[in-house]
Short mmCIF file of C-alpha atoms in Angstrom, two decimals:
data_model
loop_
_atom_site.label_atom_id
_atom_site.label_comp_id
_atom_site.label_asym_id
_atom_site.label_seq_id
_atom_site.Cartn_x
_atom_site.Cartn_y
_atom_site.Cartn_z
CA MET C 361 -37.04 59.87 29.78
CA GLU C 362 -35.46 57.21 32.18
CA LYS C 363 -33.13 58.66 34.67
CA VAL C 364 -29.52 57.44 34.32
CA THR C 365 -28.02 56.14 37.50
CA LEU C 366 -24.71 54.44 38.71
CA LYS C 367 -24.31 50.91 37.78
CA ARG C 368 -24.48 48.23 40.35
CA SER C 369 -21.55 45.92 39.64
CA LEU C 370 -19.57 45.62 42.79
CA GLY C 371 -19.54 42.49 45.07
CA LEU C 372 -18.17 42.16 48.61
CA TRP C 373 -14.58 41.36 47.69
CA ALA C 374 -14.45 43.90 45.04
CA ILE C 375 -15.45 46.54 47.42
CA VAL C 376 -12.95 45.26 50.03
CA GLY C 377 -10.30 45.28 47.31
CA LEU C 378 -11.14 48.87 46.65
CA GLY C 379 -11.03 49.65 50.29
CA LEU C 380 -7.52 47.89 50.58
CA GLY C 381 -6.30 49.61 47.43
CA TYR C 382 -7.33 52.99 48.84
CA MET C 383 -5.26 52.14 52.07
CA THR C 384 -2.13 51.45 50.02
CA PRO C 385 -0.72 48.53 52.07
CA THR C 386 3.10 49.11 51.25
CA VAL C 387 2.79 52.66 52.75
CA VAL C 388 3.93 50.93 55.96
CA PHE C 389 7.38 50.75 54.56
CA ASP C 390 7.35 54.24 53.01
CA THR C 391 6.53 55.88 56.48
CA PHE C 392 8.46 53.38 58.75
CA GLY C 393 11.46 55.85 59.37
CA ILE C 394 9.12 58.77 60.16
CA VAL C 395 6.96 56.82 62.57
CA SER C 396 9.89 54.95 64.24
CA GLU C 397 11.43 58.26 64.91
CA GLU C 398 8.29 59.73 66.21
CA THR C 399 7.57 56.69 68.46
CA ASN C 400 11.00 56.10 69.73
CA GLY C 401 11.08 52.66 67.91
CA VAL C 402 7.48 51.16 68.55
CA VAL C 403 5.93 51.57 65.21
CA PRO C 404 3.55 48.55 65.72
CA MET C 405 2.06 50.27 68.88
CA ALA C 406 1.19 53.35 66.70
CA TYR C 407 -0.66 51.12 64.19
CA LEU C 408 -2.53 49.26 66.88
CA ALA C 409 -3.64 52.54 68.59
CA ALA C 410 -4.89 53.76 65.13
CA LEU C 411 -6.50 50.51 64.52
CA ILE C 412 -8.44 50.60 67.82
CA VAL C 413 -9.65 54.20 67.00
CA MET C 414 -10.47 53.29 63.34
CA LEU C 415 -12.41 50.12 64.47
CA PHE C 416 -14.86 52.04 66.62
CA THR C 417 -15.37 54.50 63.63
CA ALA C 418 -15.76 51.50 61.23
CA ILE C 419 -18.62 50.08 63.30
CA SER C 420 -20.41 53.50 63.27
CA TYR C 421 -19.91 53.60 59.37
CA GLY C 422 -21.42 50.06 59.16
CA LYS C 423 -24.54 51.24 61.14
CA MET C 424 -25.11 54.43 59.15
CA VAL C 425 -24.52 52.78 55.65
CA GLN C 426 -27.48 50.57 56.60
CA VAL C 427 -29.67 53.52 57.54
CA TYR C 428 -28.67 55.72 54.42
CA PRO C 429 -27.58 53.25 51.77
CA SER C 430 -26.56 55.99 49.38
CA ALA C 431 -23.18 57.53 48.13
CA GLY C 432 -22.02 60.49 50.23
CA SER C 433 -20.74 59.02 53.40
CA ALA C 434 -20.24 61.47 56.32
CA TYR C 435 -21.68 64.20 54.23
CA THR C 436 -24.97 62.30 53.99
CA TYR C 437 -25.09 60.98 57.41
CA THR C 438 -24.43 64.41 59.05
CA ARG C 439 -26.86 66.13 56.52
CA GLU C 440 -29.69 63.68 57.34
CA THR C 441 -29.25 63.20 60.97
CA MET C 442 -28.21 66.55 62.33
CA ASN C 443 -28.38 69.52 60.11
CA PRO C 444 -28.01 70.12 56.15
CA TYR C 445 -25.82 73.15 56.80
CA LEU C 446 -23.41 71.25 59.13
CA GLY C 447 -23.73 68.28 56.62
CA PHE C 448 -22.44 70.57 53.88
CA LEU C 449 -19.62 71.70 55.98
CA VAL C 450 -18.60 68.07 56.88
CA GLY C 451 -18.88 67.06 53.26
CA TRP C 452 -16.82 70.25 52.26
CA THR C 453 -14.13 69.41 54.86
CA ALA C 454 -14.06 65.68 53.78
CA LEU C 455 -13.51 67.02 50.35
CA LEU C 456 -9.99 68.01 51.42
CA ASP C 457 -8.85 64.65 52.03
CA TYR C 458 -10.78 63.04 49.12
CA LEU C 459 -9.58 65.58 46.62
CA LEU C 460 -5.88 65.60 47.77
CA LEU C 461 -5.33 61.85 48.11
CA PRO C 462 -5.38 61.18 44.36
CA MET C 463 -2.88 64.00 44.01
CA VAL C 464 -0.67 62.36 46.76
CA ASN C 465 -0.75 59.14 44.85
CA ALA C 466 0.24 60.98 41.69
CA LEU C 467 3.07 62.70 43.59
CA ILE C 468 4.42 59.28 44.91
CA ILE C 469 4.40 57.86 41.59
CA ARG C 470 6.33 60.90 40.26
CA LEU C 471 8.88 60.39 43.08
CA TYR C 472 9.24 56.69 42.12
CA MET C 473 9.71 57.38 38.58
CA GLU C 474 12.15 60.25 39.16
CA SER C 475 14.39 57.89 41.27
CA PHE C 476 14.65 55.56 38.16
CA PHE C 477 14.68 58.30 35.35
CA PRO C 478 16.04 61.48 36.84
CA ASN C 479 16.64 63.12 33.49
CA VAL C 480 13.12 62.84 32.39
CA PRO C 481 10.88 65.96 33.23
CA PRO C 482 8.61 65.14 36.29
CA TRP C 483 5.54 66.42 34.61
CA ILE C 484 5.60 63.75 32.07
CA TRP C 485 4.98 61.09 34.69
CA VAL C 486 2.30 63.05 36.34
CA VAL C 487 0.39 63.82 33.25
CA THR C 488 0.62 60.12 31.95
CA TYR C 489 -0.43 58.60 35.33
CA VAL C 490 -3.26 60.94 35.77
CA ALA C 491 -4.51 60.37 32.30
CA VAL C 492 -4.63 56.65 32.68
CA VAL C 493 -6.36 56.75 36.09
CA THR C 494 -8.88 59.31 34.84
CA LEU C 495 -9.66 57.22 31.66
CA PHE C 496 -10.36 54.07 33.85
CA ASN C 497 -12.72 56.11 36.09
CA VAL C 498 -14.62 57.58 33.22
CA TRP C 499 -14.78 54.24 31.32
CA SER C 500 -16.21 51.88 34.01
CA MET C 501 -16.50 51.27 37.61
CA GLY C 502 -16.13 47.66 36.88
CA LYS C 503 -12.89 48.11 34.88
CA THR C 504 -11.46 50.30 37.69
CA SER C 505 -12.32 47.60 40.22
CA SER C 506 -10.70 44.92 38.06
CA ALA C 507 -7.43 46.87 37.58
CA ASN C 508 -7.44 47.73 41.30
CA ALA C 509 -7.63 44.13 42.18
CA VAL C 510 -4.60 43.07 40.08
CA LEU C 511 -2.52 45.83 41.57
CA VAL C 512 -3.55 44.97 45.14
CA VAL C 513 -2.86 41.42 44.89
CA PHE C 514 0.60 42.23 43.39
CA SER C 515 1.40 44.50 46.38
CA LEU C 516 0.21 41.86 48.94
CA PHE C 517 2.46 39.23 47.33
CA LEU C 518 5.37 41.66 47.82
CA ILE C 519 4.51 42.09 51.37
CA VAL C 520 4.33 38.42 51.99
CA ALA C 521 7.72 38.00 50.29
CA PHE C 522 8.99 40.68 52.66
CA LEU C 523 7.77 38.63 55.71
CA VAL C 524 9.36 35.58 54.55
CA LEU C 525 12.81 37.30 53.95
CA ALA C 526 12.49 39.15 57.34
CA PHE C 527 11.95 35.86 59.07
CA MET C 528 15.12 34.51 57.50
CA LYS C 529 17.07 37.53 58.40
CA LEU C 530 15.94 37.50 62.08
CA SER C 531 16.77 33.85 62.32
CA GLN C 532 20.33 34.73 61.08
CA GLY C 533 20.77 37.40 63.79
CA MET C 534 19.82 40.49 61.97
CA GLY C 535 18.22 43.30 64.16
CA GLN C 536 16.93 41.96 67.31
CA GLY C 537 18.13 38.41 66.25
CA THR C 538 14.94 36.70 67.40
CA LEU C 539 11.50 36.29 65.81
CA PHE C 540 9.68 36.98 69.24
CA THR C 541 10.59 40.11 71.05
CA SER C 542 8.85 42.77 73.06
CA GLU C 543 11.07 45.59 71.98
CA PRO C 544 8.85 46.75 69.11
CA PHE C 545 5.94 47.16 71.62
CA PHE C 546 7.70 48.47 74.72
CA HIS C 547 11.00 49.55 76.14
CA SER C 548 12.22 52.10 78.54
CA ASN C 549 12.11 55.16 76.31
CA VAL C 550 8.41 54.50 75.21
CA HIS C 551 5.81 57.26 76.16
CA LEU C 552 2.03 57.20 75.43
CA SER C 553 2.30 60.81 74.03
CA ALA C 554 4.93 59.45 71.46
CA ILE C 555 2.54 56.57 70.51
CA LEU C 556 -0.36 58.86 70.12
CA ALA C 557 1.77 61.27 67.92
CA GLY C 558 2.65 58.21 65.79
CA ALA C 559 -1.01 57.03 65.66
CA THR C 560 -1.87 60.54 64.26
CA VAL C 561 0.78 59.97 61.47
CA VAL C 562 -0.39 56.40 60.60
CA CYS C 563 -4.03 57.17 60.57
CA PHE C 564 -3.41 58.51 57.15
CA SER C 565 -2.77 54.68 56.29
CA PHE C 566 -6.17 53.72 57.34
CA ILE C 567 -8.09 56.25 55.10
CA GLY C 568 -9.80 53.98 52.66
CA PHE C 569 -12.26 51.92 54.77
CA ASP C 570 -14.54 55.00 54.91
CA ALA C 571 -14.44 55.44 51.24
CA ILE C 572 -16.26 52.05 50.87
CA THR C 573 -19.42 53.82 51.70
CA MET C 574 -19.06 55.86 48.47
CA TYR C 575 -19.89 52.63 46.51
CA ALA C 576 -23.36 52.09 48.27
CA GLU C 577 -25.15 52.84 45.04
CA GLU C 578 -22.81 50.51 42.97
CA ALA C 579 -22.96 47.36 45.36
CA VAL C 580 -24.73 44.43 43.92
CA ASN C 581 -26.13 43.92 47.44
CA GLN C 582 -26.14 46.88 49.86
CA LYS C 583 -26.14 44.60 52.79
CA THR C 584 -22.54 43.61 52.32
CA LEU C 585 -21.32 47.15 52.91
CA PRO C 586 -21.09 46.97 56.76
CA ARG C 587 -19.20 43.60 56.41
CA ALA C 588 -16.88 44.95 53.77
CA ILE C 589 -16.11 48.01 55.97
CA ILE C 590 -15.04 45.76 58.94
CA LEU C 591 -13.17 43.32 56.77
CA THR C 592 -11.14 46.23 55.28
CA VAL C 593 -10.18 47.70 58.70
CA PHE C 594 -9.12 44.35 60.08
CA ILE C 595 -7.21 43.07 56.85
CA GLY C 596 -5.53 46.51 56.46
CA GLY C 597 -4.77 46.87 60.25
CA ALA C 598 -3.37 43.23 60.32
CA ILE C 599 -1.16 43.91 57.34
CA PHE C 600 0.23 47.25 58.97
CA PHE C 601 0.75 45.64 62.31
CA VAL C 602 2.53 42.47 61.19
CA ALA C 603 4.67 44.28 58.56
CA SER C 604 5.73 47.02 61.13
CA TYR C 605 6.54 44.38 63.69
CA PHE C 606 8.97 42.63 61.49
CA ALA C 607 10.39 45.96 60.12
CA GLN C 608 10.84 47.28 63.70
CA ALA C 609 12.40 43.98 64.84
CA LEU C 610 14.88 44.14 61.83
CA PHE C 611 15.70 47.83 62.44
CA PRO C 612 15.53 48.73 66.11
CA ASP C 613 16.85 52.19 65.25
CA LEU C 614 17.30 54.13 62.05
CA SER C 615 21.08 54.19 62.05
CA ASN C 616 21.31 51.99 58.88
CA PHE C 617 19.09 54.27 56.78
CA LYS C 618 20.41 57.14 54.59
CA VAL C 619 16.85 58.53 53.89
CA THR C 620 14.44 58.24 56.79
CA ASP C 621 11.58 60.13 55.06
CA ASN C 622 11.04 57.17 52.67
CA THR C 623 12.59 54.04 53.76
CA LEU C 624 10.78 51.45 51.40
CA PRO C 625 13.67 51.13 48.96
CA GLU C 626 16.40 50.59 51.68
CA ILE C 627 14.32 48.19 53.58
CA GLY C 628 14.00 46.16 50.44
CA LEU C 629 17.78 46.47 49.84
CA TYR C 630 18.66 45.35 53.38
CA VAL C 631 16.23 42.43 53.59
CA GLY C 632 16.61 41.00 50.04
CA GLY C 633 19.36 42.78 48.08
CA THR C 634 19.16 44.87 44.97
CA LEU C 635 16.70 42.45 43.21
CA PHE C 636 14.19 42.46 45.90
CA LYS C 637 14.58 46.25 46.32
CA VAL C 638 13.37 46.62 42.78
CA PHE C 639 10.51 44.30 43.26
CA LEU C 640 9.51 46.01 46.54
CA VAL C 641 9.54 49.30 44.87
CA ALA C 642 7.49 47.91 42.08
CA GLY C 643 5.04 46.60 44.73
CA GLY C 644 5.01 50.26 46.26
CA PHE C 645 4.11 51.43 42.71
CA ALA C 646 1.41 48.99 42.18
CA ALA C 647 -0.10 49.87 45.56
CA THR C 648 0.01 53.52 44.93
CA ALA C 649 -1.62 53.07 41.57
CA ALA C 650 -4.40 50.96 43.17
CA SER C 651 -4.85 53.69 45.73
CA GLY C 652 -4.92 56.17 42.92
CA LEU C 653 -7.84 54.34 41.03
CA ALA C 654 -9.76 53.78 44.40
CA SER C 655 -9.41 57.30 45.60
CA HIS C 656 -10.11 58.96 42.30
CA ALA C 657 -13.35 56.85 42.14
CA SER C 658 -14.36 57.72 45.66
CA VAL C 659 -14.16 61.52 45.30
CA THR C 660 -16.05 61.50 42.12
CA ARG C 661 -18.99 59.82 43.98
CA LEU C 662 -18.81 62.37 46.78
CA LEU C 663 -18.90 65.16 44.24
CA TYR C 664 -21.75 63.40 42.43
CA VAL C 665 -23.95 63.25 45.64
CA MET C 666 -23.30 66.91 46.43
CA GLY C 667 -24.15 67.78 42.85
CA ARG C 668 -27.34 65.63 42.80
CA ASN C 669 -28.42 67.31 46.00
CA GLY C 670 -27.84 70.82 44.48
CA VAL C 671 -25.40 72.00 47.01
CA LEU C 672 -22.80 71.98 44.02
CA PRO C 673 -23.82 72.87 40.43
CA ARG C 674 -26.08 69.93 39.45
CA LYS C 675 -25.56 69.95 35.73
CA VAL C 676 -21.79 69.39 36.13
CA PHE C 677 -21.25 67.52 39.50
CA GLY C 678 -24.67 65.61 39.26
CA TYR C 679 -24.14 64.38 35.75
CA VAL C 680 -23.83 60.56 34.90
CA HIS C 681 -22.63 59.56 31.41
CA PRO C 682 -25.54 57.78 29.70
CA LYS C 683 -23.34 54.98 28.24
CA PHE C 684 -20.61 54.51 30.93
CA ARG C 685 -22.89 55.41 33.78
CA THR C 686 -20.13 56.98 35.65
CA PRO C 687 -19.69 60.66 36.92
CA THR C 688 -17.79 61.60 33.95
CA PHE C 689 -17.22 65.45 34.62
CA ASN C 690 -16.23 64.70 38.29
CA ALA C 691 -13.69 62.17 37.14
CA ILE C 692 -12.08 64.69 34.77
CA LEU C 693 -12.19 67.46 37.41
CA VAL C 694 -10.30 65.23 39.96
CA GLY C 695 -7.87 64.27 37.12
CA LEU C 696 -7.14 68.06 36.53
CA VAL C 697 -6.69 68.64 40.31
CA SER C 698 -4.38 65.72 40.41
CA LEU C 699 -2.04 67.35 37.97
CA LEU C 700 -0.91 69.74 40.80
CA ALA C 701 1.20 66.91 41.96
CA ILE C 702 4.00 68.12 39.55
CA THR C 703 5.33 70.47 42.37
CA PRO C 704 4.01 70.29 46.02
CA SER C 705 5.40 68.78 49.27
CA LEU C 706 4.12 65.25 50.23
CA GLU C 707 4.31 65.95 53.94
CA LEU C 708 2.19 69.01 53.81
CA ILE C 709 -0.61 67.51 51.74
CA ALA C 710 -0.62 64.39 53.88
CA SER C 711 -1.25 66.62 57.02
CA PHE C 712 -4.16 68.31 55.18
CA ILE C 713 -5.74 65.03 54.34
CA ASN C 714 -5.56 63.88 57.93
CA PHE C 715 -7.55 66.91 58.99
CA GLY C 716 -10.44 66.24 56.51
CA ALA C 717 -10.46 62.50 57.28
CA LEU C 718 -10.53 62.96 61.10
CA ILE C 719 -13.42 65.46 61.02
CA ALA C 720 -15.41 63.09 58.82
CA PHE C 721 -14.61 60.24 61.26
CA THR C 722 -15.87 62.29 64.26
CA PHE C 723 -19.11 63.35 62.73
CA VAL C 724 -19.84 59.72 61.53
CA ASN C 725 -19.74 58.72 65.13
CA LEU C 726 -21.85 61.59 66.25
CA SER C 727 -24.34 60.66 63.54
CA VAL C 728 -25.06 57.25 65.13
CA LEU C 729 -26.00 59.26 68.42
CA ALA C 730 -28.11 61.67 66.42
CA HIS C 731 -30.08 59.09 64.58
CA PHE C 732 -30.40 56.09 67.04
CA VAL C 733 -30.52 58.00 70.19
CA PHE C 734 -32.24 61.27 69.64
CA ARG C 735 -34.39 60.38 66.75
CA GLN C 736 -35.19 56.73 67.27
CA LYS C 737 -34.96 56.80 71.10
CA GLN C 738 -33.04 53.59 71.23
CA TYR C 739 -31.26 53.91 74.69
CA LYS C 740 -33.63 52.03 76.95
CA THR C 741 -31.67 48.76 77.08
CA GLY C 742 -28.12 47.87 78.02
CA LYS C 743 -27.42 46.60 74.45
CA GLN C 744 -28.81 49.92 72.87
CA LEU C 745 -26.74 52.05 75.39
CA PHE C 746 -23.58 50.09 74.39
CA SER C 747 -24.20 50.10 70.63
CA TYR C 748 -25.71 53.48 70.19
CA VAL C 749 -24.07 55.69 72.93
CA PHE C 750 -20.83 54.03 74.45
CA MET C 751 -19.38 52.86 71.24
CA PRO C 752 -19.89 56.02 69.16
CA LEU C 753 -18.74 58.14 71.95
CA LEU C 754 -15.44 56.21 72.24
CA GLY C 755 -15.00 56.62 68.55
CA ALA C 756 -15.62 60.25 68.50
CA GLY C 757 -13.57 60.82 71.60
CA SER C 758 -10.59 58.80 70.37
CA THR C 759 -10.81 60.43 66.93
CA GLY C 760 -10.75 63.66 68.67
CA ILE C 761 -7.67 62.72 70.56
CA LEU C 762 -5.84 62.18 67.20
CA TRP C 763 -7.33 65.45 65.71
CA VAL C 764 -5.83 67.68 68.34
CA ASN C 765 -2.51 66.07 67.89
CA LEU C 766 -2.28 67.14 64.16
CA SER C 767 0.48 69.46 63.16
CA SER C 768 -0.19 73.22 63.15
CA ASP C 769 0.14 73.46 59.38
CA ALA C 770 -2.71 70.77 59.02
CA LEU C 771 -4.87 72.71 61.50
CA ILE C 772 -4.38 76.10 59.86
CA GLY C 773 -4.76 74.73 56.29
CA GLY C 774 -7.81 72.69 57.32
CA LEU C 775 -9.46 75.63 59.00
CA VAL C 776 -8.82 77.93 56.00
CA TRP C 777 -10.49 75.38 53.70
CA THR C 778 -13.48 75.12 56.07
CA ALA C 779 -13.80 78.86 56.19
CA ILE C 780 -13.92 78.84 52.33
CA GLY C 781 -16.77 76.34 52.50
CA LEU C 782 -18.64 78.49 55.05
CA ILE C 783 -18.41 81.57 52.74
CA TYR C 784 -19.51 79.45 49.74
CA MET C 785 -22.49 78.18 51.85
CA VAL C 786 -23.48 81.55 53.21
CA PHE C 787 -23.50 82.93 49.60
CA GLN C 788 -25.48 80.11 48.18
CA THR C 789 -28.15 80.30 50.90
CA LYS C 790 -28.37 84.13 50.73
CA PHE C 791 -27.07 84.36 54.41
CA PHE C 792 -29.17 81.25 55.41
CA LYS C 793 -32.54 82.65 53.92
CA ILE C 794 -32.67 79.53 51.69
CA SER C 795 -32.41 76.01 53.23
CA ILE C 796 -29.72 73.91 51.60
CA LYS C 797 -32.36 71.34 51.07
CA ASP C 798 -34.37 73.60 48.93
CA PHE C 799 -31.74 73.15 46.21
CA ASN C 800 -32.91 69.57 45.85
CA LEU C 801 -35.24 68.32 43.14
CA GLU C 802 -37.33 65.65 44.75
CA GLU C 803 -36.28 62.88 42.41
CA ALA C 804 -32.71 63.97 42.43
CA ASP C 805 -32.35 63.61 46.10
CA GLN C 806 -33.49 60.04 46.31
CA SER C 807 -31.29 57.02 46.43
CA THR C 808 -31.98 55.10 43.27
CA SER C 809 -30.98 51.70 41.95
CA ILE C 810 -30.98 49.71 38.90
#
């Protein structure tokens, strides 16, 4: 019987679109108030710091996806280059951010709909949204990508409209009253610690470029993945940086805002009036829905690889539907988890997500060292030292700086989740008497293509 595998249907720009959709470009407006308060009014600097950190890590992802062109991302890289037990723990920790992000998107959609229809029970919006996203992910990766592309293009159009209106408002004297000002980057009350604290918050916005590696077995040409990763980081970073500059120039302080935890609606109102406010909220809705589609798809692929490798029950997590050629059971499971968005706090969930993401980023950088330096011995020339030692160490170190600046709730919750994974691993391996790799069927652990 021929083995059923994931379908190769994604080109370069489809993958970049999924990455950008995952990143939710309009989130720069949602979190502007929080980050402006955290950084004392230099939001663009927080995004610039986060972009530099993410760029080092993106380069490491690009290297590793060429060595291991299979779904699984940080889990696969750590498992294969360092240790299968450590790989499982990294994968388990990464699950925290992959599993929770679809739920965050469902929660944001719920909040948007509640603002328009306060008398409708919140659970109706969550159930409807989750059902649609799950259906797309079960049906076809191609259909998911197409729907994501439409939503991303619409949200990017609204961001461009904001930039045009912001230019006009600055020209008319609003905010700083000039298009070119250094105030959004530096002034007397700016401190490096505040910028790093803000970068820790906005690194949540960059989560998405790493998820691209989850589509390695569905890319038409695997060689496009490193390019797609770098493009996603640069394009997403440019959007965040430029949009936050204009927003900070228009609003040097938060005195005009009634609600600072979610400033997108008021930014739309002050920049373009009630009509543009409606459109900008619609853009935020579209971007969140796109992120929901992409994040849902990504976590199902991670669960699929962990199931295929046998560290999670293979019959459920390693299953691919023979007709749709998608990890059907995983898509349904993620949908069920997303239903928890009916009640929780957005801020708390977001902090947990950053814990899992930063752990994954750190170990991807370390995987470059483990593979190229310790295994391949590629450290004998200046170019090799720069590419395989200096760059990944910078990536791991800078990511580590953000990690230690996480909130105490994120650290405690993340460590508890990691402890649960450790207990599960000890149970599965009978106190490490059985190697995790012994769970694999030889043919199930190979990367296959169509």
